[in-house]
PDB file of C-alpha atoms in Angstrom:
ATOM      1  CA  MET J 293       0.000   0.000   0.000  1.00 42.00           C
ATOM      2  CA  SER J 294       1.438   3.344  -0.951  1.00 37.00           C
ATOM      3  CA  SER J 295       1.721   6.124   1.573  1.00 36.00           C
ATOM      4  CA  SER J 296      -0.814   8.159  -0.419  1.00 34.00           C
ATOM      5  CA  GLN J 297      -3.529   5.614   0.271  1.00 50.00           C
ATOM      6  CA  SER J 298      -5.239   5.414   3.612  1.00 61.00           C
ATOM      7  CA  MET J 299      -5.557   2.120   5.446  1.00 72.00           C
ATOM      8  CA  PRO J 300      -8.857   0.376   4.729  1.00 91.00           C
ATOM      9  CA  ARG J 301     -11.288   0.789   7.617  1.00 92.00           C
ATOM     10  CA  ALA J 302     -11.435  -2.953   8.293  1.00 94.00           C
ATOM     11  CA  ALA J 303      -7.642  -3.216   8.478  1.00 95.00           C
ATOM     12  CA  LEU J 304      -7.554  -0.305  10.906  1.00 95.00           C
ATOM     13  CA  SER J 305     -10.137  -2.006  13.139  1.00 95.00           C
ATOM     14  CA  ALA J 306      -8.023  -5.180  13.105  1.00 95.00           C
ATOM     15  CA  ARG J 307      -4.860  -3.271  13.972  1.00 96.00           C
ATOM     16  CA  TRP J 308      -6.550  -1.672  17.007  1.00 96.00           C
ATOM     17  CA  PHE J 309      -7.840  -5.092  18.067  1.00 96.00           C
ATOM     18  CA  ALA J 310      -4.325  -6.524  17.638  1.00 97.00           C
ATOM     19  CA  PHE J 311      -2.922  -3.784  19.872  1.00 97.00           C
ATOM     20  CA  TYR J 312      -5.534  -4.629  22.522  1.00 97.00           C
ATOM     21  CA  VAL J 313      -4.822  -8.390  22.348  1.00 97.00           C
ATOM     22  CA  VAL J 314      -1.041  -7.919  22.466  1.00 98.00           C
ATOM     23  CA  SER J 315      -1.433  -5.605  25.479  1.00 97.00           C
ATOM     24  CA  VAL J 316      -3.719  -7.969  27.390  1.00 96.00           C
ATOM     25  CA  GLY J 317      -1.510 -10.904  26.447  1.00 97.00           C
ATOM     26  CA  ALA J 318       1.641  -9.173  27.668  1.00 98.00           C
ATOM     27  CA  ALA J 319      -0.067  -8.209  30.936  1.00 97.00           C
ATOM     28  CA  LEU J 320      -1.289 -11.770  31.525  1.00 97.00           C
ATOM     29  CA  LEU J 321       2.151 -13.141  30.713  1.00 97.00           C
ATOM     30  CA  LEU J 322       4.189 -10.701  32.805  1.00 97.00           C
ATOM     31  CA  VAL J 323       1.919  -9.322  35.559  1.00 97.00           C
ATOM     32  CA  PRO J 324      -1.272 -11.401  35.528  1.00 97.00           C
ATOM     33  CA  ASN J 325      -2.426 -10.536  39.034  1.00 97.00           C
ATOM     34  CA  LEU J 326      -2.167  -6.802  38.348  1.00 96.00           C
ATOM     35  CA  LEU J 327      -4.551  -7.178  35.405  1.00 93.00           C
ATOM     36  CA  LEU J 328      -6.850  -9.495  37.354  1.00 93.00           C
ATOM     37  CA  ALA J 329      -6.953  -7.027  40.259  1.00 94.00           C
ATOM     38  CA  LEU J 330      -7.882  -4.165  37.902  1.00 92.00           C
ATOM     39  CA  PHE J 331     -10.980  -6.150  36.959  1.00 88.00           C
ATOM     40  CA  GLY J 332     -11.816  -7.272  40.479  1.00 88.00           C
ATOM     41  CA  MET J 333     -10.869 -10.874  39.805  1.00 89.00           C
ATOM     42  CA  ALA J 334      -9.120 -13.180  42.248  1.00 91.00           C
ATOM     43  CA  PRO J 335      -5.344 -13.432  42.003  1.00 95.00           C
ATOM     44  CA  THR J 336      -3.831 -16.706  40.879  1.00 95.00           C
ATOM     45  CA  SER J 337      -0.518 -18.506  41.038  1.00 95.00           C
ATOM     46  CA  GLU J 338      -1.509 -20.980  38.327  1.00 96.00           C
ATOM     47  CA  ILE J 339       0.793 -21.058  35.312  1.00 97.00           C
ATOM     48  CA  TRP J 340      -2.199 -21.300  32.959  1.00 96.00           C
ATOM     49  CA  ILE J 341      -2.946 -17.593  33.149  1.00 96.00           C
ATOM     50  CA  ARG J 342       0.548 -16.889  31.817  1.00 97.00           C
ATOM     51  CA  VAL J 343       0.120 -19.543  29.100  1.00 98.00           C
ATOM     52  CA  VAL J 344      -3.115 -17.807  28.058  1.00 97.00           C
ATOM     53  CA  GLY J 345      -1.172 -14.520  28.043  1.00 97.00           C
ATOM     54  CA  LEU J 346       1.438 -15.984  25.706  1.00 98.00           C
ATOM     55  CA  ILE J 347      -1.264 -17.333  23.380  1.00 97.00           C
ATOM     56  CA  ALA J 348      -3.086 -13.986  23.392  1.00 97.00           C
ATOM     57  CA  PHE J 349       0.147 -12.101  22.704  1.00 98.00           C
ATOM     58  CA  ASN J 350       0.947 -14.362  19.753  1.00 98.00           C
ATOM     59  CA  LEU J 351      -2.620 -14.091  18.466  1.00 97.00           C
ATOM     60  CA  GLY J 352      -2.331 -10.306  18.548  1.00 97.00           C
ATOM     61  CA  VAL J 353       0.816 -10.487  16.429  1.00 98.00           C
ATOM     62  CA  TYR J 354      -0.995 -12.710  13.912  1.00 97.00           C
ATOM     63  CA  VAL J 355      -3.929 -10.298  13.796  1.00 96.00           C
ATOM     64  CA  TRP J 356      -1.568  -7.369  13.165  1.00 96.00           C
ATOM     65  CA  ILE J 357       0.089  -9.191  10.261  1.00 96.00           C
ATOM     66  CA  SER J 358      -3.221 -10.429   8.809  1.00 95.00           C
ATOM     67  CA  ALA J 359      -5.054  -7.095   9.046  1.00 94.00           C
ATOM     68  CA  HIS J 360      -5.104  -6.599   5.266  1.00 92.00           C
ATOM     69  CA  HIS J 361      -6.433 -10.066   4.413  1.00 94.00           C
ATOM     70  CA  ARG J 362     -10.161  -9.899   3.788  1.00 92.00           C
ATOM     71  CA  ARG J 363     -10.909 -13.565   4.478  1.00 94.00           C
ATOM     72  CA  PHE J 364      -9.136 -13.305   7.809  1.00 95.00           C
ATOM     73  CA  LEU J 365     -11.111 -10.185   8.697  1.00 95.00           C
ATOM     74  CA  GLN J 366     -14.386 -11.880   7.770  1.00 95.00           C
ATOM     75  CA  ALA J 367     -13.545 -14.932   9.893  1.00 96.00           C
ATOM     76  CA  SER J 368     -12.508 -12.694  12.795  1.00 96.00           C
ATOM     77  CA  VAL J 369     -15.977 -11.142  12.901  1.00 97.00           C
ATOM     78  CA  TYR J 370     -17.527 -14.540  13.635  1.00 97.00           C
ATOM     79  CA  THR J 371     -14.826 -15.813  15.987  1.00 97.00           C
ATOM     80  CA  ARG J 372     -14.805 -12.630  18.081  1.00 96.00           C
ATOM     81  CA  ALA J 373     -18.589 -12.741  18.356  1.00 97.00           C
ATOM     82  CA  LEU J 374     -18.200 -16.359  19.487  1.00 98.00           C
ATOM     83  CA  VAL J 375     -15.828 -15.235  22.249  1.00 97.00           C
ATOM     84  CA  PHE J 376     -18.588 -13.005  23.617  1.00 97.00           C
ATOM     85  CA  ILE J 377     -21.177 -15.812  23.442  1.00 97.00           C
ATOM     86  CA  VAL J 378     -18.932 -18.351  25.178  1.00 98.00           C
ATOM     87  CA  LEU J 379     -17.700 -16.005  27.916  1.00 97.00           C
ATOM     88  CA  ALA J 380     -21.227 -14.772  28.610  1.00 97.00           C
ATOM     89  CA  GLY J 381     -22.323 -18.414  28.746  1.00 98.00           C
ATOM     90  CA  PHE J 382     -19.623 -19.179  31.319  1.00 97.00           C
ATOM     91  CA  VAL J 383     -20.839 -16.279  33.454  1.00 96.00           C
ATOM     92  CA  LEU J 384     -24.527 -17.236  33.097  1.00 97.00           C
ATOM     93  CA  ALA J 385     -23.702 -20.843  34.021  1.00 98.00           C
ATOM     94  CA  GLY J 386     -21.961 -19.620  37.183  1.00 96.00           C
ATOM     95  CA  MET J 387     -18.598 -20.929  35.975  1.00 96.00           C
ATOM     96  CA  ALA J 388     -16.889 -17.521  35.892  1.00 92.00           C
ATOM     97  CA  GLU J 389     -16.976 -14.123  37.539  1.00 90.00           C
ATOM     98  CA  PRO J 390     -19.152 -11.535  35.739  1.00 92.00           C
ATOM     99  CA  MET J 391     -16.113  -9.366  34.917  1.00 91.00           C
ATOM    100  CA  LEU J 392     -14.963 -12.064  32.490  1.00 91.00           C
ATOM    101  CA  ALA J 393     -17.891 -11.115  30.263  1.00 93.00           C
ATOM    102  CA  LEU J 394     -16.323  -7.659  29.863  1.00 93.00           C
ATOM    103  CA  PHE J 395     -13.544  -9.213  27.769  1.00 91.00           C
ATOM    104  CA  GLY J 396     -16.235 -10.771  25.594  1.00 95.00           C
ATOM    105  CA  VAL J 397     -17.953  -7.406  25.206  1.00 96.00           C
ATOM    106  CA  VAL J 398     -14.669  -5.913  23.935  1.00 95.00           C
ATOM    107  CA  ASP J 399     -14.413  -8.731  21.380  1.00 96.00           C
ATOM    108  CA  LEU J 400     -18.030  -8.267  20.321  1.00 97.00           C
ATOM    109  CA  CYS J 401     -17.563  -4.513  19.863  1.00 96.00           C
ATOM    110  CA  GLY J 402     -14.434  -5.161  17.824  1.00 95.00           C
ATOM    111  CA  ALA J 403     -16.288  -7.702  15.689  1.00 96.00           C
ATOM    112  CA  ILE J 404     -19.090  -5.232  15.009  1.00 97.00           C
ATOM    113  CA  TRP J 405     -16.564  -2.508  14.163  1.00 96.00           C
ATOM    114  CA  THR J 406     -14.760  -4.797  11.703  1.00 95.00           C
ATOM    115  CA  TRP J 407     -18.051  -5.935  10.143  1.00 96.00           C
ATOM    116  CA  LEU J 408     -19.201  -2.347   9.641  1.00 96.00           C
ATOM    117  CA  ALA J 409     -15.761  -1.388   8.327  1.00 95.00           C
ATOM    118  CA  LEU J 410     -15.796  -4.251   5.811  1.00 94.00           C
ATOM    119  CA  ARG J 411     -19.168  -3.005   4.555  1.00 94.00           C
ATOM    120  CA  ALA J 412     -17.904   0.582   4.338  1.00 93.00           C
ATOM    121  CA  ASP J 413     -14.757  -0.542   2.498  1.00 91.00           C
ATOM    122  CA  ASP J 414     -16.928  -2.514   0.047  1.00 90.00           C
ATOM    123  CA  GLN J 415     -19.132   0.527  -0.564  1.00 90.00           C
ATOM    124  CA  ALA J 416     -16.086   2.742  -1.098  1.00 87.00           C
ATOM    125  CA  ARG J 417     -14.611   0.257  -3.575  1.00 80.00           C
ATOM    126  CA  GLY J 418     -17.962   0.057  -5.370  1.00 77.00           C
ATOM    127  CA  ALA J 419     -18.194   3.840  -5.632  1.00 64.00           C
ATOM    128  CA  LEU J 420     -14.605   4.001  -6.888  1.00 57.00           C
ATOM    129  CA  ALA J 421     -15.305   1.338  -9.523  1.00 55.00           C
ATOM    130  CA  VAL J 422     -18.387   3.226 -10.712  1.00 50.00           C
ATOM    131  CA  GLY J 423     -16.377   6.454 -10.886  1.00 52.00           C
ATOM    132  CA  VAL J 424     -13.554   4.806 -12.844  1.00 50.00           C
ATOM    133  CA  ALA J 425     -16.040   3.228 -15.270  1.00 51.00           C
ATOM    134  CA  ALA J 426     -17.829   6.559 -15.764  1.00 52.00           C
ATOM    135  CA  ALA J 427     -14.544   8.365 -16.368  1.00 51.00           C
ATOM    136  CA  ALA J 428     -13.541   5.784 -18.972  1.00 55.00           C
ATOM    137  CA  ARG J 429     -16.660   6.394 -21.056  1.00 57.00           C
ATOM    138  CA  PRO J 430     -16.308   8.758 -24.016  1.00 60.00           C
TER     139      PRO J 430
END
């Protein structure tokens, strides 16, 4: 992409989501109890929270790199919505503290943003194609 072009809206939404996931992942990996305390969750000494942090950090890197791939962005809309559904289900089933659902809400908002951005990018491309076709006519 040349510097004269702006980043597609959907790619921008993915990059912001990647930044969020890398940040949460790094916090869970390095200082998990600080992050848990910020959300009113019980501290833990289990290694699994750090493993989840490492996975989240790596996922954020993958999202950053894949931000310009449409099929990835489309899939991310559904998978991030699924995160909300599953985490809310855990809370409703009494398996997790209600604050866990907040992470799902962030994913759901990001999914909606990316979905809307994909639609806006499609409309912009359609308008550009119409303009190019009209300009090419004698």
